[in-house]
XYZ file of C-alpha atoms in Angstrom:
334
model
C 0.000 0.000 0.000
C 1.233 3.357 -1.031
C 2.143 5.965 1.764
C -0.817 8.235 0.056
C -3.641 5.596 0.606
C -2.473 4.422 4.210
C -2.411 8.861 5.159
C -6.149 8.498 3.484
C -7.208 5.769 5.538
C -5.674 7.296 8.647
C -8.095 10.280 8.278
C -10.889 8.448 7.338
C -10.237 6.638 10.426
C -9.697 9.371 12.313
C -12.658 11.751 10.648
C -15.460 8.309 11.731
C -14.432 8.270 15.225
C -14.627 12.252 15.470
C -18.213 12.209 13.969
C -19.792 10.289 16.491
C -18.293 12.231 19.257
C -19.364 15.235 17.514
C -22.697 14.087 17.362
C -23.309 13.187 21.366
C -21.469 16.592 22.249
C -24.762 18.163 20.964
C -27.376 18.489 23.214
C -30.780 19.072 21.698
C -33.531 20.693 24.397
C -37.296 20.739 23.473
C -38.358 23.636 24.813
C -42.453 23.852 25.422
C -43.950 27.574 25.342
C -46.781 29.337 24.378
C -46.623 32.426 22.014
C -47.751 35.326 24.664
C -46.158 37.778 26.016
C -45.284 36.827 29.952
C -42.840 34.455 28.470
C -40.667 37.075 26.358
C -37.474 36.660 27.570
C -37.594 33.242 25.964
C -38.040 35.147 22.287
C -35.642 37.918 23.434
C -33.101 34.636 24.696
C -33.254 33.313 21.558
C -33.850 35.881 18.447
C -30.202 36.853 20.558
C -28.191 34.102 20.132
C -28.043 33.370 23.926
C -29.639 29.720 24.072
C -28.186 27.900 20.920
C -24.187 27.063 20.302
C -22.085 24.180 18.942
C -23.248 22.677 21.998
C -26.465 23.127 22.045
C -29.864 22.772 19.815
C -33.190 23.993 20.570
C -36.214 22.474 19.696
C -39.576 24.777 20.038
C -42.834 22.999 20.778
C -45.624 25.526 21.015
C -48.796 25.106 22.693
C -52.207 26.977 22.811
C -52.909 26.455 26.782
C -51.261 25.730 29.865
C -53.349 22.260 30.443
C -52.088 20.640 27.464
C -48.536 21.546 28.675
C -49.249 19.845 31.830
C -50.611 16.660 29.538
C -46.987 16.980 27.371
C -44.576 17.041 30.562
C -46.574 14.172 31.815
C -45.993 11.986 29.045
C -42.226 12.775 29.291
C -42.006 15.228 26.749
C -40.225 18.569 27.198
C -36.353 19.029 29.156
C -37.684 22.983 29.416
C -41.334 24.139 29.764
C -42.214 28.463 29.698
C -46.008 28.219 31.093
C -47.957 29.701 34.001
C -46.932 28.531 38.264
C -50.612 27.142 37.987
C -50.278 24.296 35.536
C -46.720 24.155 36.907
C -48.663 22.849 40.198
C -50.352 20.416 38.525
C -47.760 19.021 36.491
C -45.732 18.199 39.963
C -48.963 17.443 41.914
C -49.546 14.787 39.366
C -45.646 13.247 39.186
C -43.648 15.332 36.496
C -40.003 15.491 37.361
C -39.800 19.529 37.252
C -38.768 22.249 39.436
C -38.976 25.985 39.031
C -35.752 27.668 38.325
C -36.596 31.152 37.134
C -39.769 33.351 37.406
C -40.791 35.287 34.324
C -43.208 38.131 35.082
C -45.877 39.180 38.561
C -49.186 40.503 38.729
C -49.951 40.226 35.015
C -53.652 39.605 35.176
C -56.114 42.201 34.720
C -59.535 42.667 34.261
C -60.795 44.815 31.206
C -64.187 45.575 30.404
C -66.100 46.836 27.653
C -67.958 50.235 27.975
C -71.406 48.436 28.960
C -70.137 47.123 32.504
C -66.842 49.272 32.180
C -69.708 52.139 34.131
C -70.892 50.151 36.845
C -66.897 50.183 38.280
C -66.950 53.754 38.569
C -68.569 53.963 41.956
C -68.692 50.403 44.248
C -67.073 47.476 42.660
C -68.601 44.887 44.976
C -71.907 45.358 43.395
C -71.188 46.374 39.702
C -72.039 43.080 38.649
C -75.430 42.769 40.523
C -76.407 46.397 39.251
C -75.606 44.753 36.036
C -77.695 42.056 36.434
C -80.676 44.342 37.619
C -80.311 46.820 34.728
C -79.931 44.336 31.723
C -81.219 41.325 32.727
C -78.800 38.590 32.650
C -74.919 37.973 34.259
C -71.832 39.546 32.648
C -70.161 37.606 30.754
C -66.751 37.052 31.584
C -63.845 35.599 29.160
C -60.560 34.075 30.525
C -58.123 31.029 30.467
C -58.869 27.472 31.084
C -59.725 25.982 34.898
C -56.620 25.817 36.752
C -55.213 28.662 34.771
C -53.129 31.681 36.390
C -55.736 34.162 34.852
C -58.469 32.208 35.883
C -57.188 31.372 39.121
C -56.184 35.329 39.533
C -60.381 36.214 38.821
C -61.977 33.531 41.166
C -59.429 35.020 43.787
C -60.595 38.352 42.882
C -64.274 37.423 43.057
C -64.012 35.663 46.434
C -61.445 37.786 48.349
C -61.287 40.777 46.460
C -64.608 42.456 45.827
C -66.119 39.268 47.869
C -69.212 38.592 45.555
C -70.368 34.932 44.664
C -68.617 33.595 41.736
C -72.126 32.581 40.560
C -72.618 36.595 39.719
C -70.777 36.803 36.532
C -71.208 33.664 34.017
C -67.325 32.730 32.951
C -65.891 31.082 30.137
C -62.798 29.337 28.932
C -60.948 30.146 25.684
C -57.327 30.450 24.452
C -55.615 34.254 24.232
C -56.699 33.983 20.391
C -60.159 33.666 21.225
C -60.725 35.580 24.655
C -59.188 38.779 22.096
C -61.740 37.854 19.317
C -64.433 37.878 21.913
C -63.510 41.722 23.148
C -63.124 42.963 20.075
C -66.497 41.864 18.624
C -68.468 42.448 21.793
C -69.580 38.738 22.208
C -68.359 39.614 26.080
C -68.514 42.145 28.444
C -64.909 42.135 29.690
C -62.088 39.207 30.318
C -59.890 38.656 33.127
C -56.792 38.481 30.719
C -53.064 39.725 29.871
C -50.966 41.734 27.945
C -51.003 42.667 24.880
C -54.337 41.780 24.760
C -54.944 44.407 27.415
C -53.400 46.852 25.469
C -54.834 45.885 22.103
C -58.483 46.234 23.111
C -57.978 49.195 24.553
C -56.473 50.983 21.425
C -59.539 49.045 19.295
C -62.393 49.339 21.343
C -63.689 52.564 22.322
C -65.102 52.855 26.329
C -63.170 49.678 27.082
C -61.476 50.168 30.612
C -58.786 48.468 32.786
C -60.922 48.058 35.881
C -59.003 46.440 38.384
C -55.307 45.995 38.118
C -52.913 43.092 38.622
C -52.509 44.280 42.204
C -55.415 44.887 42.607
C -56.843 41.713 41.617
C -54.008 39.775 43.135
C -51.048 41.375 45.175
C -47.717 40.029 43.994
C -49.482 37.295 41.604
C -47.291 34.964 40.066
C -47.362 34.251 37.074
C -45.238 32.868 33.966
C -42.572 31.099 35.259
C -39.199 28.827 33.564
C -38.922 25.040 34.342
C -37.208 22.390 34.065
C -36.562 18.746 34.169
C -34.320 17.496 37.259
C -33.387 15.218 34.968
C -31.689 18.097 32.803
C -30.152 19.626 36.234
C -28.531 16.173 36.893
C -27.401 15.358 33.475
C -26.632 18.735 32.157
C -26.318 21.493 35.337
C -24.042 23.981 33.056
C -26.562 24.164 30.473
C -29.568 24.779 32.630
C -27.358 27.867 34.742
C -26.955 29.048 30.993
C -30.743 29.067 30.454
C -30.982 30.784 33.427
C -28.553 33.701 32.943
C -29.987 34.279 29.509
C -33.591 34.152 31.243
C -32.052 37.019 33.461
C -29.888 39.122 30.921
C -33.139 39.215 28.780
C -35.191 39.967 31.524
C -32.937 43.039 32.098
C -33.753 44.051 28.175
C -37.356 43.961 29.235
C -36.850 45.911 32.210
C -34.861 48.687 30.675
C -34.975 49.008 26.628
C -38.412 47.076 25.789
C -38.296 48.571 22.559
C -34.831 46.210 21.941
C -37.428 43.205 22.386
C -40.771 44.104 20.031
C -38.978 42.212 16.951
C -38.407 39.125 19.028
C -41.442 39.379 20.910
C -43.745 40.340 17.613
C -42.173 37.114 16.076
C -43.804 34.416 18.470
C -46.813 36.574 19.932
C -49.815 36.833 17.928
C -48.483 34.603 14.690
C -46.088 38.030 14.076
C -49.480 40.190 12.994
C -49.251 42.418 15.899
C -48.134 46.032 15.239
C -44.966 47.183 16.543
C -46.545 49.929 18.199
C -48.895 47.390 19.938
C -46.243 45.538 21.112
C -44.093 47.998 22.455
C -47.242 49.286 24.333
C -47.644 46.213 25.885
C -44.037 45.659 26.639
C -43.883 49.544 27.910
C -47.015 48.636 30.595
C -45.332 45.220 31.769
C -41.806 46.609 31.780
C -41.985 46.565 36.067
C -43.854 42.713 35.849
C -40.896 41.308 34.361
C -38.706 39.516 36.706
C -36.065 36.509 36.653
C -35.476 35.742 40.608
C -37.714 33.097 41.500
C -37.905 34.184 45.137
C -39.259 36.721 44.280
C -42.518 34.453 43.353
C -42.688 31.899 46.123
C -45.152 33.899 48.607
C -47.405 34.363 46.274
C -46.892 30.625 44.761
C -47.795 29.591 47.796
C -50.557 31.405 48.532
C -52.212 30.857 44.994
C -51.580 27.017 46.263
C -54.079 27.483 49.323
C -56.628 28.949 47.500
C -56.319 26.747 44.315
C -56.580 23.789 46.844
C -59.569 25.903 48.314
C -61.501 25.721 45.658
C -60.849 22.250 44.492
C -58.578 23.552 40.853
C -55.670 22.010 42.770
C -56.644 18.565 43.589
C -53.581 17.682 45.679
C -51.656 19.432 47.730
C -47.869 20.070 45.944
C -44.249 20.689 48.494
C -43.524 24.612 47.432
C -40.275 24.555 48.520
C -39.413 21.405 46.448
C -41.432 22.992 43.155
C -38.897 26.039 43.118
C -34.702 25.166 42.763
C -32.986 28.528 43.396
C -29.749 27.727 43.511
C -29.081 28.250 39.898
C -30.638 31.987 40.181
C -28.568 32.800 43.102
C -25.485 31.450 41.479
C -25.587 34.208 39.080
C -25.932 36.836 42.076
């Protein structure tokens, strides 16, 4: 054999045992979200560069509601999942291997409503919706996320401890952000206990519409979008998940302080990128002080939301807070 063909066979050689090496170096994620806005700093993390590598590969799953999540992380699907601390509950209350390592955004829920019961605010809340029943005849009609749902959760908290009227008042129903924004806009509702930039949307589109009680108001330090992942990921792979995390904060800190540096990424994923600019930097402008990364910042009011989900029977059994949350990756970065 020539010294040519035995150098060729070397690197062939050489170049078949590199490939499958290069192959297992490359960690591929599937990461589960759903295209609104509380859950930005996953578009601003990754129209940025700061997720993906020679390392890494991300896979996006998207998903209309929160439940089907749940039903996906369940069956063993998803190493990352960007949803709401509610359906994070259930997935752990029913066996899925996840912990909390980043919050996303706080007191997000609001509740908008159209200029027909948008009046009856303007003097005692408590009893806007029974004047409203008295003067036209039948219950408001109230829009929001599925049962078990932050927004959801956030109005029957509202309802019960808030204004303290009987849920049984106001006749609520359950549709995906798509919908509940179809239903404003063509009047098929009287208002929605919803969030940005639906918020903001309806209120550019529909004149009388009003913001009638506030995320605080509704729910004082709400949580609400939050990051997971699998503890499977933070025992197999602990370097990658405190790089999720620092990108979770770094874009955080974009949302914070130049939201106008995340409407491209966020106008992308939200709304099937139809939204206007000037929508979304709107919405980004009136959420800028939600935003946040540190998950202690969420665990009161995770636990809290806990008791009264349990309450009311959304929360069927009763989930360890401290075990949901890992901060450890969070307060590495500090």
């Amino acid at each position: 054999m020539s010294f040519t063909k035995r150098i060729l066979m070397a690197v062939t050689v050489l170049f078949a045992s590199v490939l499958p090496m290069r192959a297992q170096a490359d960690t591929v994620i599937e990461v589960g979200y759903m295209p609104i806005l509380p859950v930005s700093q996953l578009f601003v993390a990754l129209e940025n560069g700061w997720l993906e590598g020679d390392d890494v590969t991300v896979k996006l799953v998207q998903f209309q509601n929160g439940p089907a999540m749940v039903q996906a992380l369940l069956a063993g699907q998803l190493d990352v999942a960007h949803f709401g601390i509610g359906p994070a509950m259930v997935a752990r209350a029913k066996g899925a291997d996840i912990k909390v390592v980043a919050a996303s955004i706080q007191e997000q829920i609001s509740l908008i409503a159209l200029k027909d019961l948008a009046g009856y605010f303007e003097t005692d809340p408590a009893t806007a919706f029974a004047r409203f029943q008295a003067d036209t005849g039948r219950k408001a009609v109230i829009t929001t996320f599925p049962v078990g749902s932050v927004p959801e959760t956030v109005l029957q908290y509202w309802l019960r401890k808030g204004i303290k009227v009987d849920p049984d008042q106001v006749e609520i129903i359950f549709q995906g952000a798509a919908q509940v924004q179809q239903a404003l806009l063509t009047g098929a509702v009287d208002g929605a206990a919803i969030l940005e930039p639906v918020v903001t949307s309806v209120l550019k589109k529909v004149e009388g519409s009003k913001v009638v009680a506030a995320g605080a108001q509704m729910f004082k330090g709400q949580p609400g979008a939050v990051m997971a992942v699998r503890e499977g990921l933070i025992a197999q792979h602990p370097d990658l998940v405190t790089r999720l995390v620092d990108a979770h904060k770094r874009a955080t800190a974009v949302l914070n302080d130049n939201p106008d540096q995340a409407v491209a990424a966020v106008q992308k994923y939200v709304g099937g990128g139809r939204m206007e600019s000037e929508t979304v930097l709107a919405a980004l402008t009136a959420s800028a002080n939600s935003f946040v990364a540190d998950p202690t910042q969420i665990v009161d009011g995770t636990r809290e939301m806990h008791d009264f989900q349990l309450e009311i029977g959304t929360l069927k059994d009763e989930v360890d807070i401290d075990s949901l949350f890992d901060t450890s990756f969070y307060d590495g970065l500090k």
